[in-house]
Short mmCIF file of C-alpha atoms in Angstrom, two decimals:
data_model
loop_
_atom_site.label_atom_id
_atom_site.label_comp_id
_atom_site.label_asym_id
_atom_site.label_seq_id
_atom_site.Cartn_x
_atom_site.Cartn_y
_atom_site.Cartn_z
CA MET A 1223 -94.13 -108.63 -114.09
CA GLU A 1224 -92.28 -105.63 -112.80
CA PRO A 1225 -88.95 -105.70 -111.00
CA VAL A 1226 -89.00 -104.90 -107.29
CA LEU A 1227 -85.24 -104.76 -106.97
CA ARG A 1228 -82.94 -103.70 -109.73
CA VAL A 1229 -79.17 -103.71 -109.56
CA GLU A 1230 -77.20 -101.91 -112.23
CA GLN A 1231 -73.49 -102.28 -112.86
CA LEU A 1232 -72.69 -102.78 -109.21
CA THR A 1233 -68.95 -102.78 -108.60
CA LYS A 1234 -66.99 -103.03 -105.38
CA ILE A 1235 -63.26 -102.56 -105.27
CA TYR A 1236 -61.41 -102.91 -101.99
CA ARG A 1237 -58.36 -100.68 -101.98
CA LYS A 1238 -55.44 -101.01 -99.66
CA GLY A 1239 -53.01 -98.21 -99.21
CA SER A 1240 -51.96 -95.23 -97.19
CA PHE A 1241 -51.65 -91.49 -97.65
CA GLY A 1242 -54.00 -91.49 -100.62
CA LYS A 1243 -51.94 -93.96 -102.62
CA THR A 1244 -53.30 -97.32 -103.57
CA HIS A 1245 -50.98 -100.24 -103.12
CA SER A 1246 -53.27 -103.09 -104.03
CA GLU A 1247 -56.79 -103.59 -105.29
CA VAL A 1248 -59.24 -106.42 -104.93
CA THR A 1249 -62.32 -106.38 -107.09
CA ALA A 1250 -64.95 -108.27 -105.11
CA VAL A 1251 -67.87 -107.56 -107.45
CA ARG A 1252 -67.70 -106.31 -111.03
CA ASP A 1253 -70.56 -104.99 -113.16
CA LEU A 1254 -73.26 -106.92 -111.39
CA SER A 1255 -76.62 -106.25 -113.00
CA PHE A 1256 -79.85 -108.12 -112.47
CA CYS A 1257 -83.53 -107.70 -111.70
CA LEU A 1258 -85.56 -109.36 -108.99
CA MET A 1259 -89.18 -109.61 -110.11
CA ARG A 1260 -92.15 -109.25 -107.79
CA GLY A 1261 -92.92 -112.55 -106.11
CA GLU A 1262 -89.93 -114.24 -107.63
CA CYS A 1263 -87.22 -116.28 -105.99
CA LEU A 1264 -83.86 -115.62 -107.53
CA GLY A 1265 -80.90 -117.82 -106.71
CA LEU A 1266 -77.38 -116.47 -106.63
CA ILE A 1267 -74.75 -119.18 -106.64
CA GLY A 1268 -71.01 -119.36 -106.81
CA GLU A 1269 -68.03 -120.68 -104.89
CA SER A 1270 -66.54 -119.10 -101.79
CA GLY A 1271 -64.98 -115.77 -102.62
CA SER A 1272 -67.02 -115.26 -105.75
CA GLY A 1273 -68.57 -112.10 -104.33
CA LYS A 1274 -72.01 -113.38 -103.33
CA SER A 1275 -71.90 -112.11 -99.78
CA THR A 1276 -70.33 -108.83 -100.84
CA ALA A 1277 -73.20 -108.45 -103.29
CA ALA A 1278 -75.66 -108.96 -100.42
CA LYS A 1279 -73.90 -106.33 -98.31
CA LEU A 1280 -73.85 -103.90 -101.22
CA ILE A 1281 -77.54 -104.35 -101.94
CA THR A 1282 -78.47 -103.84 -98.29
CA LEU A 1283 -76.14 -100.82 -98.21
CA LEU A 1284 -74.19 -102.25 -95.29
CA THR A 1285 -71.17 -101.52 -97.50
CA ASP A 1286 -70.92 -98.70 -100.00
CA ALA A 1287 -70.54 -99.69 -103.62
CA THR A 1288 -67.67 -98.24 -105.61
CA GLU A 1289 -69.91 -97.85 -108.62
CA GLY A 1290 -73.39 -98.75 -109.75
CA ARG A 1291 -76.97 -98.19 -108.73
CA ILE A 1292 -79.50 -100.05 -106.64
CA LEU A 1293 -83.17 -99.43 -107.31
CA LEU A 1294 -85.69 -100.63 -104.76
CA ASP A 1295 -89.30 -100.34 -105.86
CA GLY A 1296 -88.26 -97.94 -108.60
CA GLU A 1297 -86.38 -95.65 -106.23
CA ASP A 1298 -82.63 -95.18 -106.45
CA ILE A 1299 -81.43 -95.97 -102.92
CA THR A 1300 -77.70 -95.83 -103.71
CA GLY A 1301 -75.83 -93.82 -101.09
CA TRP A 1302 -78.86 -93.31 -98.84
CA ARG A 1303 -78.07 -92.54 -95.25
CA GLY A 1304 -79.79 -92.10 -91.91
CA LYS A 1305 -83.53 -91.71 -91.82
CA LYS A 1306 -84.06 -92.34 -95.52
CA LEU A 1307 -82.07 -95.54 -95.39
CA ARG A 1308 -84.07 -96.73 -92.40
CA GLN A 1309 -87.18 -96.19 -94.50
CA ALA A 1310 -85.69 -98.33 -97.23
CA TYR A 1311 -85.04 -101.12 -94.73
CA ARG A 1312 -88.79 -101.41 -94.19
CA LYS A 1313 -88.98 -102.86 -97.68
CA MET A 1314 -85.82 -104.92 -97.58
CA GLN A 1315 -84.64 -107.38 -94.96
CA MET A 1316 -81.91 -109.93 -94.72
CA VAL A 1317 -81.34 -113.32 -93.12
CA PHE A 1318 -77.71 -113.88 -92.21
CA GLN A 1319 -75.51 -116.91 -92.56
CA SER A 1320 -74.60 -117.59 -88.94
CA PRO A 1321 -77.81 -117.79 -86.95
CA ALA A 1322 -76.24 -117.66 -83.48
CA ASP A 1323 -74.29 -114.47 -84.21
CA SER A 1324 -77.16 -112.59 -85.75
CA PHE A 1325 -78.87 -111.93 -82.41
CA ASP A 1326 -77.51 -109.67 -79.68
CA PRO A 1327 -76.21 -112.11 -77.03
CA ARG A 1328 -77.50 -109.85 -74.27
CA ARG A 1329 -81.05 -109.56 -75.54
CA THR A 1330 -83.82 -112.08 -75.93
CA LEU A 1331 -84.93 -113.34 -79.32
CA GLY A 1332 -88.22 -111.51 -78.79
CA ASP A 1333 -86.35 -108.22 -78.36
CA GLY A 1334 -84.48 -108.84 -81.60
CA ILE A 1335 -87.64 -109.67 -83.53
CA GLY A 1336 -89.52 -106.73 -82.06
CA GLU A 1337 -86.83 -104.16 -82.75
CA SER A 1338 -87.90 -103.43 -86.31
CA LEU A 1339 -91.56 -103.39 -85.26
CA LEU A 1340 -90.91 -100.82 -82.54
CA ASN A 1341 -88.76 -98.79 -84.89
CA SER A 1342 -91.56 -98.62 -87.40
CA GLY A 1343 -93.96 -97.23 -84.82
CA THR A 1344 -95.77 -100.29 -83.50
CA ARG A 1345 -96.83 -99.98 -79.87
CA ARG A 1346 -95.09 -102.18 -77.32
CA ALA A 1347 -98.11 -104.26 -76.35
CA GLN A 1348 -99.07 -104.77 -79.97
CA ALA A 1349 -95.50 -105.69 -80.88
CA LYS A 1350 -95.50 -108.32 -78.16
CA GLU A 1351 -98.53 -110.02 -79.69
CA GLU A 1352 -97.02 -109.72 -83.14
CA ILE A 1353 -93.77 -111.35 -81.98
CA LYS A 1354 -95.70 -114.33 -80.65
CA LYS A 1355 -97.58 -114.65 -83.91
CA LEU A 1356 -94.39 -114.46 -85.93
CA LEU A 1357 -92.71 -117.10 -83.80
CA VAL A 1358 -95.60 -119.48 -84.25
CA MET A 1359 -95.67 -118.69 -87.96
CA CYS A 1360 -92.02 -119.71 -88.20
CA GLY A 1361 -92.60 -122.98 -86.36
CA LEU A 1362 -91.46 -121.97 -82.89
CA SER A 1363 -93.48 -121.75 -79.71
CA GLU A 1364 -94.32 -118.45 -78.02
CA GLU A 1365 -91.88 -119.06 -75.14
CA PHE A 1366 -88.96 -118.50 -77.50
CA ALA A 1367 -89.55 -114.76 -77.20
CA GLU A 1368 -88.02 -114.92 -73.72
CA LYS A 1369 -85.01 -117.05 -74.67
CA TYR A 1370 -81.47 -115.86 -75.26
CA PRO A 1371 -79.62 -116.80 -78.45
CA HIS A 1372 -77.21 -119.10 -76.59
CA GLU A 1373 -80.11 -121.09 -75.19
CA VAL A 1374 -81.48 -122.26 -78.53
CA SER A 1375 -80.17 -124.44 -81.36
CA GLY A 1376 -78.91 -123.15 -84.69
CA GLY A 1377 -82.06 -124.16 -86.53
CA GLN A 1378 -84.32 -122.53 -83.95
CA CYS A 1379 -82.21 -119.41 -84.07
CA GLN A 1380 -82.45 -119.26 -87.86
CA ARG A 1381 -86.23 -119.59 -87.63
CA ALA A 1382 -86.21 -116.65 -85.23
CA ALA A 1383 -83.98 -114.75 -87.66
CA ILE A 1384 -86.50 -115.37 -90.43
CA ALA A 1385 -89.26 -114.22 -88.08
CA ARG A 1386 -87.28 -111.03 -87.48
CA ALA A 1387 -86.73 -110.50 -91.20
CA ILE A 1388 -90.41 -110.86 -92.11
CA ALA A 1389 -91.70 -108.96 -89.05
CA ILE A 1390 -92.30 -105.71 -90.94
CA ARG A 1391 -93.50 -107.49 -94.09
CA PRO A 1392 -90.63 -106.56 -96.40
CA GLU A 1393 -91.01 -106.80 -100.14
CA VAL A 1394 -87.52 -108.13 -100.62
CA LEU A 1395 -85.92 -110.78 -98.47
CA ILE A 1396 -82.24 -111.47 -98.95
CA CYS A 1397 -81.10 -114.83 -97.63
CA ASP A 1398 -77.32 -114.78 -97.44
CA GLU A 1399 -76.38 -118.45 -97.12
CA ALA A 1400 -79.27 -118.78 -94.71
CA THR A 1401 -79.01 -122.55 -94.67
CA SER A 1402 -75.27 -123.16 -94.97
CA ALA A 1403 -74.51 -123.25 -91.27
CA LEU A 1404 -77.20 -125.83 -90.60
CA ASP A 1405 -77.21 -129.57 -91.06
CA VAL A 1406 -79.14 -131.17 -93.89
CA THR A 1407 -82.36 -132.04 -92.08
CA VAL A 1408 -82.65 -128.60 -90.50
CA GLN A 1409 -81.80 -127.11 -93.89
CA LYS A 1410 -84.79 -128.87 -95.34
CA GLU A 1411 -87.08 -127.50 -92.63
CA ILE A 1412 -85.86 -123.95 -93.21
CA ILE A 1413 -86.43 -124.31 -96.95
CA ALA A 1414 -89.92 -125.64 -96.23
CA LEU A 1415 -90.55 -122.62 -94.02
CA LEU A 1416 -89.36 -120.21 -96.71
CA ASN A 1417 -91.49 -122.03 -99.27
CA ARG A 1418 -94.54 -121.69 -97.07
CA LEU A 1419 -93.88 -117.99 -96.59
CA ARG A 1420 -93.62 -117.52 -100.33
CA TRP A 1421 -96.84 -119.34 -100.85
CA GLU A 1422 -98.63 -117.30 -98.16
CA GLN A 1423 -97.28 -113.93 -99.25
CA GLY A 1424 -97.52 -114.52 -102.99
CA ALA A 1425 -96.41 -111.50 -104.97
CA ASN A 1426 -95.70 -109.52 -101.78
CA LEU A 1427 -92.47 -111.33 -101.08
CA SER A 1428 -89.51 -111.65 -103.40
CA ILE A 1429 -86.47 -113.58 -102.30
CA LEU A 1430 -82.85 -113.25 -103.32
CA PHE A 1431 -81.48 -116.61 -102.28
CA ILE A 1432 -77.72 -116.62 -102.00
CA CYS A 1433 -76.32 -120.09 -101.76
CA HIS A 1434 -73.46 -122.31 -102.88
CA ASP A 1435 -75.53 -125.46 -103.04
CA ILE A 1436 -76.79 -125.87 -106.58
CA ALA A 1437 -79.18 -128.68 -105.67
CA LEU A 1438 -80.91 -126.50 -103.12
CA VAL A 1439 -81.25 -123.69 -105.62
CA GLN A 1440 -82.73 -126.08 -108.14
CA GLN A 1441 -85.57 -127.06 -105.81
CA PHE A 1442 -86.25 -123.63 -104.50
CA CYS A 1443 -85.62 -120.93 -107.08
CA ASP A 1444 -87.41 -119.68 -110.18
CA ARG A 1445 -84.30 -118.29 -111.74
CA VAL A 1446 -80.62 -118.60 -111.04
CA ILE A 1447 -77.53 -116.45 -111.52
CA VAL A 1448 -74.08 -117.98 -111.44
CA MET A 1449 -71.24 -115.79 -110.19
CA TYR A 1450 -67.56 -116.39 -110.64
CA HIS A 1451 -64.78 -114.03 -109.58
CA GLY A 1452 -67.24 -111.23 -108.91
CA GLN A 1453 -68.97 -111.42 -112.27
CA ILE A 1454 -72.10 -113.03 -113.60
CA VAL A 1455 -71.15 -115.88 -115.90
CA GLU A 1456 -74.53 -117.40 -116.55
CA GLN A 1457 -78.21 -116.99 -115.81
CA GLY A 1458 -81.51 -118.70 -116.55
CA THR A 1459 -83.96 -121.11 -115.00
CA PRO A 1460 -82.32 -123.71 -112.77
CA ASP A 1461 -83.21 -126.52 -115.15
CA GLU A 1462 -81.66 -124.75 -118.12
CA VAL A 1463 -78.51 -123.96 -116.27
CA ILE A 1464 -78.11 -127.44 -114.86
CA ARG A 1465 -79.03 -129.36 -117.98
CA ASP A 1466 -77.17 -127.22 -120.43
CA PRO A 1467 -74.50 -125.12 -118.78
CA LYS A 1468 -72.86 -122.80 -121.26
CA ASP A 1469 -70.08 -121.37 -119.20
CA GLU A 1470 -67.05 -123.45 -118.40
CA TYR A 1471 -67.17 -122.63 -114.68
CA THR A 1472 -70.83 -123.62 -114.42
CA GLN A 1473 -70.01 -126.92 -116.08
CA ARG A 1474 -67.32 -127.56 -113.51
CA LEU A 1475 -69.67 -126.57 -110.69
CA ILE A 1476 -72.33 -128.98 -111.87
CA ASN A 1477 -69.89 -131.77 -112.55
CA SER A 1478 -68.57 -131.44 -109.05
CA ILE A 1479 -71.87 -132.49 -107.50
CA LEU A 1480 -73.31 -134.87 -110.06
CA MET B 514 -85.90 -150.41 -64.99
CA LYS B 515 -83.88 -148.43 -67.48
CA GLU B 516 -86.36 -145.55 -67.36
CA THR B 517 -86.19 -145.22 -63.59
CA SER B 518 -82.41 -145.06 -63.59
CA ALA B 519 -82.48 -142.39 -66.29
CA ALA B 520 -85.09 -140.44 -64.35
CA SER B 521 -83.10 -140.56 -61.15
CA LYS B 522 -79.98 -139.40 -62.93
CA THR B 523 -81.34 -136.34 -64.72
CA PRO B 524 -82.55 -134.08 -61.87
CA ILE B 525 -79.11 -133.77 -60.28
CA PRO B 526 -77.35 -131.54 -62.82
CA VAL B 527 -80.45 -129.39 -63.12
CA ARG B 528 -80.46 -128.77 -59.38
CA ILE B 529 -76.77 -127.91 -59.27
CA GLN B 530 -77.28 -125.41 -62.04
CA LYS B 531 -80.14 -123.78 -60.19
CA ILE B 532 -78.18 -123.36 -57.00
CA ARG B 533 -75.26 -121.81 -58.87
CA ARG B 534 -77.49 -119.44 -60.76
CA ASP B 535 -78.88 -118.24 -57.47
CA THR B 536 -75.43 -117.56 -56.00
CA THR B 537 -74.72 -114.86 -58.57
CA LYS B 538 -77.88 -113.10 -57.49
CA VAL B 539 -77.13 -113.67 -53.80
CA ARG B 540 -73.58 -112.42 -54.24
CA LEU B 541 -74.85 -109.38 -56.08
CA ILE B 542 -77.30 -108.61 -53.30
CA VAL B 543 -74.79 -109.20 -50.49
CA PHE B 544 -71.97 -107.15 -52.02
CA GLY B 545 -74.41 -104.55 -53.23
CA ILE B 546 -75.75 -104.12 -49.68
CA LEU B 547 -72.21 -103.98 -48.26
CA ALA B 548 -71.12 -101.38 -50.79
CA GLY B 549 -74.35 -99.49 -50.20
CA MET B 550 -73.68 -99.56 -46.46
CA LEU B 551 -70.21 -98.11 -47.01
CA ILE B 552 -71.65 -95.31 -49.12
CA VAL B 553 -74.50 -94.62 -46.67
CA CYS B 554 -71.96 -94.60 -43.84
CA SER B 555 -69.88 -92.06 -45.68
CA ILE B 556 -72.92 -89.86 -46.32
CA PHE B 557 -74.07 -89.90 -42.69
CA SER B 558 -70.57 -90.05 -41.25
CA LYS B 559 -71.15 -86.81 -39.33
CA TYR B 560 -73.86 -88.41 -37.20
CA LEU B 561 -72.11 -91.75 -36.75
CA CYS B 562 -68.98 -90.49 -35.00
CA PRO B 563 -68.92 -91.26 -31.28
CA TYR B 564 -66.51 -88.34 -30.66
CA ASP B 565 -65.59 -85.16 -32.46
CA PRO B 566 -62.95 -86.37 -34.93
CA TYR B 567 -61.07 -83.08 -34.81
CA LEU B 568 -61.11 -82.53 -31.02
CA GLN B 569 -57.60 -82.73 -29.59
CA ASP B 570 -57.22 -83.92 -26.00
CA LEU B 571 -53.61 -84.51 -25.06
CA SER B 572 -54.56 -86.11 -21.73
CA ILE B 573 -55.73 -89.22 -23.56
CA ALA B 574 -53.15 -89.09 -26.38
CA LYS B 575 -51.75 -92.39 -27.72
CA ALA B 576 -54.36 -94.47 -25.87
CA PRO B 577 -54.45 -98.09 -27.13
CA PRO B 578 -57.76 -99.58 -28.31
CA GLY B 579 -60.07 -100.11 -25.39
CA PRO B 580 -63.70 -99.80 -24.30
CA GLY B 581 -63.69 -95.97 -24.41
CA HIS B 582 -61.95 -95.61 -27.75
CA LEU B 583 -62.50 -98.72 -29.84
CA PHE B 584 -59.63 -98.01 -32.26
CA GLY B 585 -57.55 -96.06 -29.76
CA THR B 586 -56.42 -92.45 -30.14
CA ASP B 587 -53.62 -90.77 -32.07
CA ARG B 588 -50.83 -88.59 -30.76
CA TYR B 589 -53.12 -85.59 -30.36
CA GLY B 590 -55.72 -87.60 -28.50
CA ARG B 591 -58.22 -87.67 -31.39
CA ASP B 592 -60.51 -90.71 -31.46
CA MET B 593 -59.38 -93.00 -34.31
CA LEU B 594 -62.79 -94.59 -34.88
CA SER B 595 -64.37 -91.18 -35.38
CA ARG B 596 -61.58 -90.17 -37.73
CA VAL B 597 -61.94 -93.33 -39.79
CA ILE B 598 -65.69 -92.80 -40.04
CA ILE B 599 -65.45 -89.15 -41.01
CA GLY B 600 -62.57 -90.01 -43.35
CA SER B 601 -64.82 -92.35 -45.30
CA ARG B 602 -66.58 -89.34 -46.75
CA THR B 603 -63.42 -87.92 -48.27
CA SER B 604 -61.91 -91.24 -49.26
CA ILE B 605 -64.91 -93.11 -50.64
CA PHE B 606 -66.72 -90.16 -52.16
CA SER B 607 -63.79 -88.61 -53.91
CA THR B 608 -62.63 -92.00 -55.17
CA LEU B 609 -66.07 -92.93 -56.51
CA LEU B 610 -66.41 -89.54 -58.15
CA LEU B 611 -63.00 -89.87 -59.74
CA VAL B 612 -63.66 -93.38 -61.04
CA ALA B 613 -67.06 -92.34 -62.37
CA ILE B 614 -65.52 -89.39 -64.23
CA ILE B 615 -62.76 -91.40 -65.87
CA THR B 616 -65.03 -94.33 -66.75
CA VAL B 617 -67.63 -92.16 -68.44
CA THR B 618 -65.22 -89.88 -70.33
CA GLY B 619 -62.86 -92.71 -71.26
CA THR B 620 -65.66 -94.95 -72.51
CA ALA B 621 -67.33 -92.15 -74.43
CA ILE B 622 -64.10 -91.17 -76.18
CA GLY B 623 -63.22 -94.81 -76.89
CA VAL B 624 -66.62 -95.61 -78.36
CA ILE B 625 -66.59 -92.50 -80.53
CA CYS B 626 -63.08 -93.33 -81.79
CA GLY B 627 -63.89 -96.96 -82.49
CA TRP B 628 -67.23 -96.25 -84.12
CA HIS B 629 -66.30 -93.23 -86.18
CA GLY B 630 -62.75 -94.19 -87.09
CA LYS B 631 -60.85 -92.14 -89.66
CA LYS B 632 -59.05 -88.95 -88.66
CA LEU B 633 -60.94 -88.29 -85.43
CA ASP B 634 -59.84 -91.68 -84.17
CA THR B 635 -56.20 -91.01 -85.05
CA VAL B 636 -56.17 -87.59 -83.40
CA LEU B 637 -57.88 -88.66 -80.15
CA MET B 638 -55.82 -91.81 -79.85
CA ARG B 639 -52.53 -89.94 -80.31
CA ILE B 640 -53.63 -87.56 -77.55
CA SER B 641 -54.32 -90.51 -75.29
CA ASP B 642 -50.90 -91.94 -76.22
CA ILE B 643 -49.29 -88.73 -75.01
CA PHE B 644 -51.01 -89.13 -71.65
CA LEU B 645 -50.07 -92.80 -71.48
CA ALA B 646 -46.43 -92.03 -72.27
CA PHE B 647 -46.12 -89.79 -69.20
CA PRO B 648 -45.36 -91.33 -65.84
CA GLY B 649 -48.80 -91.00 -64.30
CA LEU B 650 -48.18 -89.77 -60.80
CA VAL B 651 -45.52 -87.30 -61.94
CA PHE B 652 -47.96 -85.76 -64.38
CA ALA B 653 -50.60 -85.62 -61.67
CA LEU B 654 -48.08 -83.89 -59.44
CA ALA B 655 -47.40 -81.34 -62.15
CA VAL B 656 -51.11 -80.70 -62.73
CA ALA B 657 -51.83 -80.47 -59.00
CA GLY B 658 -48.80 -78.24 -58.62
CA VAL B 659 -49.98 -75.86 -61.34
CA LEU B 660 -53.58 -75.79 -60.14
CA GLY B 661 -52.57 -75.67 -56.49
CA GLY B 662 -53.26 -78.16 -53.71
CA GLY B 663 -56.63 -79.40 -52.53
CA LEU B 664 -58.77 -82.44 -53.06
CA HIS B 665 -60.61 -81.02 -56.10
CA ASN B 666 -57.41 -80.42 -57.99
CA ALA B 667 -56.07 -83.82 -57.03
CA ILE B 668 -59.19 -85.39 -58.56
CA ILE B 669 -58.78 -83.34 -61.75
CA ALA B 670 -55.12 -84.30 -61.97
CA LEU B 671 -55.80 -88.02 -61.53
CA ALA B 672 -58.72 -87.91 -63.97
CA ALA B 673 -56.48 -86.30 -66.60
CA ILE B 674 -54.01 -89.17 -66.49
CA SER B 675 -56.42 -92.07 -66.03
CA TRP B 676 -59.00 -91.75 -68.82
CA PRO B 677 -56.79 -93.09 -71.67
CA LYS B 678 -56.86 -96.59 -70.22
CA TYR B 679 -60.66 -96.65 -70.50
CA ALA B 680 -60.59 -95.07 -73.94
CA ARG B 681 -58.24 -97.85 -75.10
CA ILE B 682 -60.39 -100.65 -73.72
CA ALA B 683 -63.61 -99.12 -75.06
CA ARG B 684 -62.08 -98.51 -78.49
CA SER B 685 -60.73 -102.03 -78.93
CA GLN B 686 -64.00 -103.52 -77.72
CA THR B 687 -65.97 -101.31 -80.08
CA LEU B 688 -63.79 -102.30 -83.03
CA ALA B 689 -64.28 -105.96 -82.17
CA GLN B 690 -68.05 -105.59 -81.91
CA LYS B 691 -68.50 -103.27 -84.88
CA GLU B 692 -68.21 -105.99 -87.50
CA THR B 693 -70.46 -108.46 -85.71
CA VAL B 694 -73.52 -109.74 -87.50
CA TYR B 695 -75.95 -108.72 -84.80
CA LEU B 696 -75.01 -105.06 -85.13
CA GLN B 697 -75.63 -105.30 -88.88
CA ALA B 698 -78.94 -106.94 -88.10
CA ALA B 699 -79.76 -104.03 -85.77
CA VAL B 700 -78.93 -101.60 -88.58
CA LEU B 701 -81.28 -103.52 -90.87
CA SER B 702 -83.96 -103.40 -88.18
CA GLY B 703 -84.00 -99.65 -88.71
CA SER B 704 -82.41 -98.60 -85.43
CA SER B 705 -80.60 -95.28 -85.40
CA THR B 706 -76.88 -95.13 -84.66
CA VAL B 707 -77.46 -93.68 -81.19
CA LYS B 708 -79.92 -96.44 -80.38
CA ILE B 709 -77.55 -99.11 -81.65
CA ILE B 710 -74.70 -97.72 -79.55
CA PHE B 711 -76.73 -97.49 -76.36
CA ARG B 712 -78.84 -100.62 -76.71
CA HIS B 713 -76.49 -103.06 -78.38
CA LEU B 714 -72.92 -101.87 -78.37
CA ILE B 715 -72.46 -100.49 -74.85
CA PRO B 716 -74.18 -103.40 -73.02
CA ASN B 717 -71.84 -105.74 -74.90
CA ILE B 718 -68.62 -103.87 -74.16
CA ILE B 719 -69.35 -102.57 -70.66
CA GLY B 720 -68.35 -105.80 -68.84
CA PRO B 721 -64.55 -105.46 -68.97
CA ILE B 722 -64.82 -101.68 -68.51
CA LEU B 723 -66.90 -102.07 -65.34
CA VAL B 724 -64.51 -104.63 -63.92
CA THR B 725 -61.56 -102.36 -64.67
CA SER B 726 -63.26 -99.43 -63.00
CA MET B 727 -64.19 -101.49 -59.95
CA LEU B 728 -60.59 -102.66 -59.65
CA ASP B 729 -59.46 -99.07 -60.14
CA ILE B 730 -61.38 -97.94 -57.06
CA GLY B 731 -58.63 -99.42 -54.93
CA THR B 732 -55.81 -97.98 -57.05
CA MET B 733 -57.39 -94.55 -57.18
CA MET B 734 -57.94 -94.58 -53.43
CA MET B 735 -54.24 -95.21 -52.98
CA GLU B 736 -53.19 -92.61 -55.54
CA LEU B 737 -55.40 -89.97 -53.95
CA ALA B 738 -53.84 -90.92 -50.63
CA GLY B 739 -50.41 -90.58 -52.20
CA LEU B 740 -51.17 -87.09 -53.46
CA SER B 741 -52.59 -86.21 -50.03
CA PHE B 742 -49.40 -87.48 -48.42
CA LEU B 743 -47.38 -85.13 -50.62
CA GLY B 744 -49.56 -82.25 -49.55
CA LEU B 745 -51.37 -81.96 -52.90
CA GLY B 746 -54.61 -83.66 -51.91
CA ALA B 747 -56.52 -83.61 -48.65
CA LYS B 748 -54.80 -81.30 -46.19
CA PRO B 749 -54.40 -81.93 -42.47
CA PRO B 750 -56.28 -81.87 -40.18
CA MET B 751 -58.88 -83.11 -42.72
CA ALA B 752 -59.38 -86.81 -42.09
CA GLU B 753 -58.56 -88.96 -45.11
CA TRP B 754 -57.58 -92.62 -44.85
CA GLY B 755 -54.51 -92.36 -47.04
CA SER B 756 -53.09 -89.31 -45.37
CA MET B 757 -53.93 -90.74 -41.94
CA MET B 758 -51.90 -93.82 -42.80
CA SER B 759 -49.02 -91.75 -44.10
CA ASP B 760 -49.07 -89.58 -40.98
CA SER B 761 -48.81 -92.55 -38.70
CA ARG B 762 -46.07 -94.26 -40.69
CA SER B 763 -43.32 -93.21 -38.33
CA MET B 764 -45.19 -94.50 -35.30
CA MET B 765 -46.03 -97.92 -36.68
CA ALA B 766 -43.79 -99.75 -34.21
CA THR B 767 -45.02 -97.97 -31.10
CA LEU B 768 -48.65 -97.14 -31.95
CA PRO B 769 -49.68 -99.80 -34.51
CA TRP B 770 -53.43 -99.13 -34.09
CA ILE B 771 -53.13 -95.70 -35.73
CA THR B 772 -52.02 -97.36 -38.94
CA PHE B 773 -54.26 -100.34 -38.50
CA ALA B 774 -57.57 -98.45 -38.37
CA PRO B 775 -57.41 -96.56 -41.70
CA GLY B 776 -55.51 -99.48 -43.31
CA PHE B 777 -58.28 -101.86 -42.41
CA ALA B 778 -60.87 -99.39 -43.70
CA ILE B 779 -59.07 -99.18 -47.07
CA PHE B 780 -58.64 -102.96 -47.22
CA LEU B 781 -62.31 -103.57 -46.47
CA SER B 782 -63.71 -101.03 -48.91
CA VAL B 783 -61.34 -102.00 -51.74
CA MET B 784 -62.21 -105.66 -51.26
CA ILE B 785 -65.95 -105.01 -51.21
CA PHE B 786 -65.80 -102.94 -54.40
CA ASN B 787 -63.62 -105.52 -56.17
CA LEU B 788 -65.98 -108.37 -55.30
CA LEU B 789 -68.94 -106.24 -56.36
CA GLY B 790 -67.21 -105.56 -59.68
CA ASP B 791 -66.66 -109.25 -60.36
CA THR B 792 -70.24 -110.07 -59.46
CA ILE B 793 -71.65 -107.33 -61.66
CA ARG B 794 -69.65 -108.68 -64.59
CA ASP B 795 -70.99 -112.19 -63.99
CA TYR B 796 -74.52 -110.96 -63.63
CA ALA B 797 -74.50 -108.62 -66.61
CA ASP B 798 -73.53 -111.39 -68.99
CA PRO B 799 -76.43 -113.78 -69.60
CA ARG B 800 -73.99 -116.36 -70.96
CA MET B 801 -72.26 -116.49 -67.58
CA ARG B 802 -75.49 -116.95 -65.68
CA GLY B 803 -76.11 -120.46 -64.48
CA ARG B 804 -72.49 -121.51 -64.78
#
């Protein structure tokens, strides 16, 4: 199996200061390196503040990394800007943590889902059909295209967000705490939806699943990485990590839920 | 039994919501038509005047309102109704132009500052601080004084001192929206920066800016009138509501209708534009609809 996404020595340091002098530094992510294989689901777990979300922002280039490289499909996309970056986004999409905030409050869900389609050259009429299909695929009815984000529930909104993310058939889907803002039953439905997508897309969809819930990762992921204070402390299959945690932090994490 | 009571209870809130949702639309239409009428009136003011607004006839000077002259006449015997109608062109048009100029420039500068940040932001914002630190009307007087009198220069002078307010609002709104998740999602959807600014950012920040500009119509009308009064705006005998009011100040006790006519015109147009501004804000925000 070949890697579809490769992250090498990714580091992010937030510097505070003025007039070119640095007063304080916060290292959010340090030397993060991993590979996401084609068709794989990789879990990234860790407590709040461990750098998971920063990692997601760095990989999607929403924030610039201080150091390190990101390779998408064998291409080094680090530091890409403008048109080139927009090309890269056709292969990589993200589902955000807070479903209600991830849609423009002044536009319908259909507009939000269709945006990437229109940007990649799909015609309006065709995009409209596609939006309906995507909504149905994600377990919503076609009428949701005309609804505004404040008119739907969190779970419905997250389904629409997934529909938006998969609209242009990305190779890599990054789920940044996609289920954390939802209650347990809805969480289960979203996981079922993601599972179905994986099954349907096979090797065409790889998921980086960022989460703090180790039980969820155990059911859903092929491999898991544990982050602590911005660094990787442990990785392996979920069963290995849970049954025989080597790092002290992982042991604490597992003890806290079992 | 239980089901029927539940069924009879539910329709009521739904109906109330529907009626309220419709009022926003009705209000928008009503105030829109009223504001449109004012603007149309000001465009065709030449043909709407019953008398020549500049014709002096001392034989009928200081006539109180009556069947011949609905709003009476002033001390030179000019028909007040005609003067108010012809004055609408100067007052409404120049005010709308002024507000449009400051809203567009202010918002553009604010959005650029907020979005781009860094040094450009610092430089532009310090410039706007300089303008804000000056007493507005004094600065306008200085500008109008340097450029010379006349309505055009008065508009330029007022525009120069008024844009920073809009730049400030637009900048703070842009900064607040910039970090929102939906803008990041739009970036990930492959939209260009220009598209994101026009399709997502501006529709989300325009509400408070529009309301401010609608409320400013009244203020700007008064400030233009103030400059006209000081001889730096519209010049007599040109009919302009503000200067007409100022002219008649001294005769308020004896000839109240001369003040009343342009005063009422200002009151009416300011009120209509304010109400229109509020309604536009309500209508533009889908979250406010149906409340």
